[in-house]
Amino acid sequence: MNPNKIYPRTNDLQTVYLKNVVTNPNIVIGDFTIYNDFVNDPCQFEKNNVLYHYPINRDKLVIGKFCSIACGAKFLLTSAHHAQTSLSTYPFPIFFEEWGLSVCDITTAWDQKGDIHIGNDVWVGYEAVIMAGVTIGDGAIIGARAVVTQDVAPYTIVGGVPAKAIRKRFPDEQIAALVQAKWWDWRPVEIQKQLSQIQSGCLDRLLNNAR
């Protein structure tokens, strides 16, 4: 249980603990979150998967603990959203030299959608796309190749283009209890003791043992 190494499995160079391969301070990753890539080097996640993330915007990608990010998942930040308040979506301010505009107005080329926030224990499926400004709650599941344009509630499964809610993973009272319990914030040794309850879905026993 060492969240500070790069490869959690011996001889598996396709899966990494994501926080240990990211260097951009505006990408914040929680402990034990994994990324698997069987096409490209998973250590290049920051380059290949976090797109339109220009320093001038100061926008952030925040991913919680114990998330599972599948191969090819993409996170499109603010600069992917050309301004729609203009009569044209062409990004004139980016080419300020061509059009005699001020360099200070570059960020008006796109709509400021905001940061991407992903909770804990979230599974992002194969080649899913998460758009700027989206918040995904704890325990959610994002289907393969889904395009997420709106917030996703905790422990909700979504899929499609654009992504829509398919169903909740558990009844509302169980979801509330899980969100309150925050097992992902427990010490790793405590989590290890409760793995049988977590894996078997025994919420009552998990909560009783944690008290």
Coordinates of C-alpha atoms in Angstrom, one line a residue:
M1 CA 0.0 0.0 0.0
N2 CA 2.3 2.6 -1.3
P3 CA 0.6 5.5 -3.1
N4 CA 3.9 7.2 -3.9
K5 CA 5.1 4.7 -6.5
I6 CA 4.4 4.9 -10.2
Y7 CA 3.5 1.4 -11.1
P8 CA 1.2 -0.4 -8.6
R9 CA 1.6 -3.8 -10.2
T10 CA 4.8 -5.7 -10.9
N11 CA 5.6 -5.9 -14.6
D12 CA 2.6 -3.8 -15.6
L13 CA 3.8 -0.7 -17.4
Q14 CA 0.3 0.1 -18.7
T15 CA -1.1 1.2 -15.3
V16 CA 0.1 4.0 -13.1
Y17 CA -0.8 5.8 -10.0
L18 CA -1.7 9.0 -11.7
K19 CA -0.6 11.6 -9.2
N20 CA 3.0 10.4 -9.5
V21 CA 3.3 11.1 -13.3
V22 CA 1.6 14.5 -13.3
T23 CA 3.7 17.7 -12.9
N24 CA 1.3 20.5 -13.7
P25 CA 0.2 22.1 -10.4
N26 CA -3.2 22.8 -11.9
I27 CA -3.8 19.0 -12.2
V28 CA -4.6 17.6 -8.8
I29 CA -4.9 13.9 -8.3
G30 CA -5.7 11.9 -5.2
D31 CA -3.9 8.9 -3.8
F32 CA -4.4 5.5 -5.4
T33 CA -6.2 6.8 -8.5
I34 CA -5.1 4.8 -11.5
Y35 CA -4.8 5.3 -15.2
N36 CA -4.5 2.5 -17.6
D37 CA -3.3 3.0 -21.2
F38 CA -2.6 0.1 -23.6
V39 CA -2.1 2.4 -26.6
N40 CA 0.2 5.1 -25.3
D41 CA 2.6 5.5 -22.4
P42 CA 0.3 6.2 -19.3
C43 CA 3.0 8.4 -17.9
Q44 CA 2.1 10.9 -20.7
F45 CA -1.4 11.3 -19.4
E46 CA -0.9 15.1 -18.8
K47 CA 0.1 15.5 -22.5
N48 CA -2.3 13.1 -24.2
N49 CA -5.4 13.2 -22.1
V50 CA -5.7 16.7 -20.5
L51 CA -6.4 18.9 -23.5
Y52 CA -6.8 22.6 -24.2
H53 CA -5.3 23.2 -20.8
Y54 CA -3.5 26.5 -21.4
P55 CA -1.8 28.2 -18.4
I56 CA -3.3 31.6 -19.3
N57 CA -6.7 30.3 -18.1
R58 CA -5.5 29.0 -14.7
D59 CA -8.3 26.3 -14.8
K60 CA -7.9 23.1 -13.0
L61 CA -8.5 19.4 -13.3
V62 CA -9.1 17.9 -9.9
I63 CA -9.6 14.1 -9.5
G64 CA -10.2 12.4 -6.1
K65 CA -8.8 9.3 -4.5
F66 CA -9.3 5.7 -5.7
C67 CA -10.6 6.6 -9.1
S68 CA -10.2 4.4 -12.2
I69 CA -9.5 6.1 -15.4
A70 CA -9.7 3.9 -18.5
C71 CA -7.6 4.1 -21.6
G72 CA -8.2 7.1 -23.9
A73 CA -10.3 9.1 -21.5
K74 CA -10.1 12.8 -22.3
F75 CA -10.5 15.9 -20.2
L76 CA -11.3 19.1 -22.3
L77 CA -10.6 22.3 -20.4
T78 CA -11.8 25.8 -21.0
S79 CA -10.0 26.6 -24.3
A80 CA -12.0 23.8 -26.0
H81 CA -15.1 26.0 -25.8
H82 CA -15.0 28.7 -28.5
A83 CA -17.0 31.8 -27.5
Q84 CA -20.6 31.6 -28.4
T85 CA -21.5 35.1 -27.3
S86 CA -19.7 36.4 -30.4
L87 CA -21.4 36.4 -33.8
S88 CA -18.6 34.1 -35.0
T89 CA -17.0 31.1 -33.2
Y90 CA -13.7 31.9 -35.0
P91 CA -11.0 32.6 -32.3
F92 CA -9.9 36.0 -33.6
P93 CA -8.3 37.0 -30.2
I94 CA -5.8 34.1 -30.5
F95 CA -4.5 35.6 -33.7
F96 CA -4.2 39.1 -32.3
E97 CA -1.2 39.9 -34.5
E98 CA -3.2 39.2 -37.6
W99 CA -6.2 41.3 -36.7
G100 CA -4.7 44.2 -34.7
L101 CA -6.2 43.1 -31.4
S102 CA -4.7 43.3 -27.9
V103 CA -2.8 40.3 -26.6
C104 CA -4.6 41.0 -23.3
D105 CA -7.9 39.9 -24.8
I106 CA -6.8 36.4 -25.8
T107 CA -9.1 34.7 -23.2
T108 CA -12.1 36.3 -24.8
A109 CA -11.7 33.7 -27.6
W110 CA -13.4 31.1 -25.5
D111 CA -16.2 30.8 -22.9
Q112 CA -15.0 30.4 -19.4
K113 CA -16.6 27.1 -18.4
G114 CA -14.5 26.5 -15.2
D115 CA -12.7 23.6 -13.7
I116 CA -13.3 19.9 -13.9
H117 CA -14.0 18.3 -10.5
I118 CA -14.1 14.5 -10.2
G119 CA -14.9 13.0 -6.9
N120 CA -13.6 9.9 -5.2
D121 CA -14.0 6.3 -6.3
V122 CA -15.2 7.4 -9.8
W123 CA -14.8 5.1 -12.8
V124 CA -14.3 6.9 -16.1
G125 CA -14.8 4.4 -19.0
Y126 CA -12.9 3.8 -22.2
E127 CA -12.5 7.0 -24.3
A128 CA -15.0 8.9 -22.3
V129 CA -14.8 12.7 -22.7
I130 CA -15.3 15.1 -19.8
M131 CA -16.0 18.7 -20.7
A132 CA -14.9 21.9 -18.8
G133 CA -17.0 23.0 -15.9
V134 CA -18.3 19.5 -15.1
T135 CA -18.5 18.1 -11.6
I136 CA -18.7 14.3 -11.1
G137 CA -19.8 13.1 -7.7
D138 CA -18.2 10.4 -5.6
G139 CA -18.8 6.8 -6.8
A140 CA -20.2 7.7 -10.2
I141 CA -19.6 5.6 -13.3
I142 CA -19.0 7.2 -16.7
G143 CA -19.7 4.8 -19.6
A144 CA -17.3 4.1 -22.4
R145 CA -17.2 6.9 -25.0
A146 CA -19.7 9.0 -23.1
V147 CA -19.5 12.8 -23.6
V148 CA -20.2 14.4 -20.2
T149 CA -21.4 18.0 -20.6
Q150 CA -23.3 18.3 -17.3
D151 CA -22.8 17.5 -13.6
V152 CA -23.1 13.9 -12.5
A153 CA -24.7 13.0 -9.1
P154 CA -22.8 10.7 -6.7
Y155 CA -23.1 7.0 -7.4
T156 CA -24.9 7.5 -10.7
I157 CA -24.2 5.7 -13.9
V158 CA -24.2 7.8 -17.1
G159 CA -23.7 7.0 -20.7
G160 CA -24.2 8.3 -24.2
V161 CA -23.6 11.4 -26.3
P162 CA -24.4 13.7 -24.5
A163 CA -24.2 11.6 -21.4
K164 CA -27.5 11.0 -19.6
A165 CA -28.3 9.3 -16.3
I166 CA -28.9 5.5 -16.7
R167 CA -29.6 4.6 -13.1
K168 CA -28.3 5.1 -9.5
R169 CA -26.0 2.4 -8.2
F170 CA -27.7 2.2 -4.8
P171 CA -30.8 3.5 -3.0
D172 CA -30.7 7.1 -1.9
E173 CA -30.2 6.3 1.8
Q174 CA -27.2 4.1 1.0
I175 CA -25.7 6.7 -1.3
A176 CA -26.0 9.3 1.5
A177 CA -24.4 7.0 4.0
L178 CA -21.5 6.3 1.6
V179 CA -20.9 9.9 0.9
Q180 CA -20.9 10.6 4.6
A181 CA -18.6 7.7 5.5
K182 CA -15.9 8.8 3.0
W183 CA -14.1 5.5 3.3
W184 CA -11.5 6.8 0.8
D185 CA -10.2 9.2 3.4
W186 CA -9.5 6.4 5.9
R187 CA -5.9 5.3 6.5
P188 CA -4.9 2.6 4.0
V189 CA -4.5 0.1 6.9
E190 CA -8.1 0.7 7.9
I191 CA -9.3 0.3 4.3
Q192 CA -7.4 -2.9 4.1
K193 CA -9.2 -4.3 7.1
Q194 CA -12.5 -3.5 5.6
L195 CA -11.9 -4.7 2.0
S196 CA -14.1 -7.7 2.4
Q197 CA -17.0 -5.4 3.3
I198 CA -16.3 -3.0 0.5
Q199 CA -15.9 -5.7 -2.1
S200 CA -19.0 -7.6 -1.0
G201 CA -21.2 -4.5 -0.8
C202 CA -22.0 -4.9 2.9
L203 CA -22.5 -1.3 3.7
D204 CA -24.0 -1.9 7.2
R205 CA -21.1 -4.0 8.3
L206 CA -18.7 -1.5 6.8
L207 CA -20.2 1.4 8.7
N208 CA -20.5 -0.6 11.9
N209 CA -16.9 -1.8 11.8
A210 CA -15.7 1.7 11.1
R211 CA -17.3 3.1 14.2

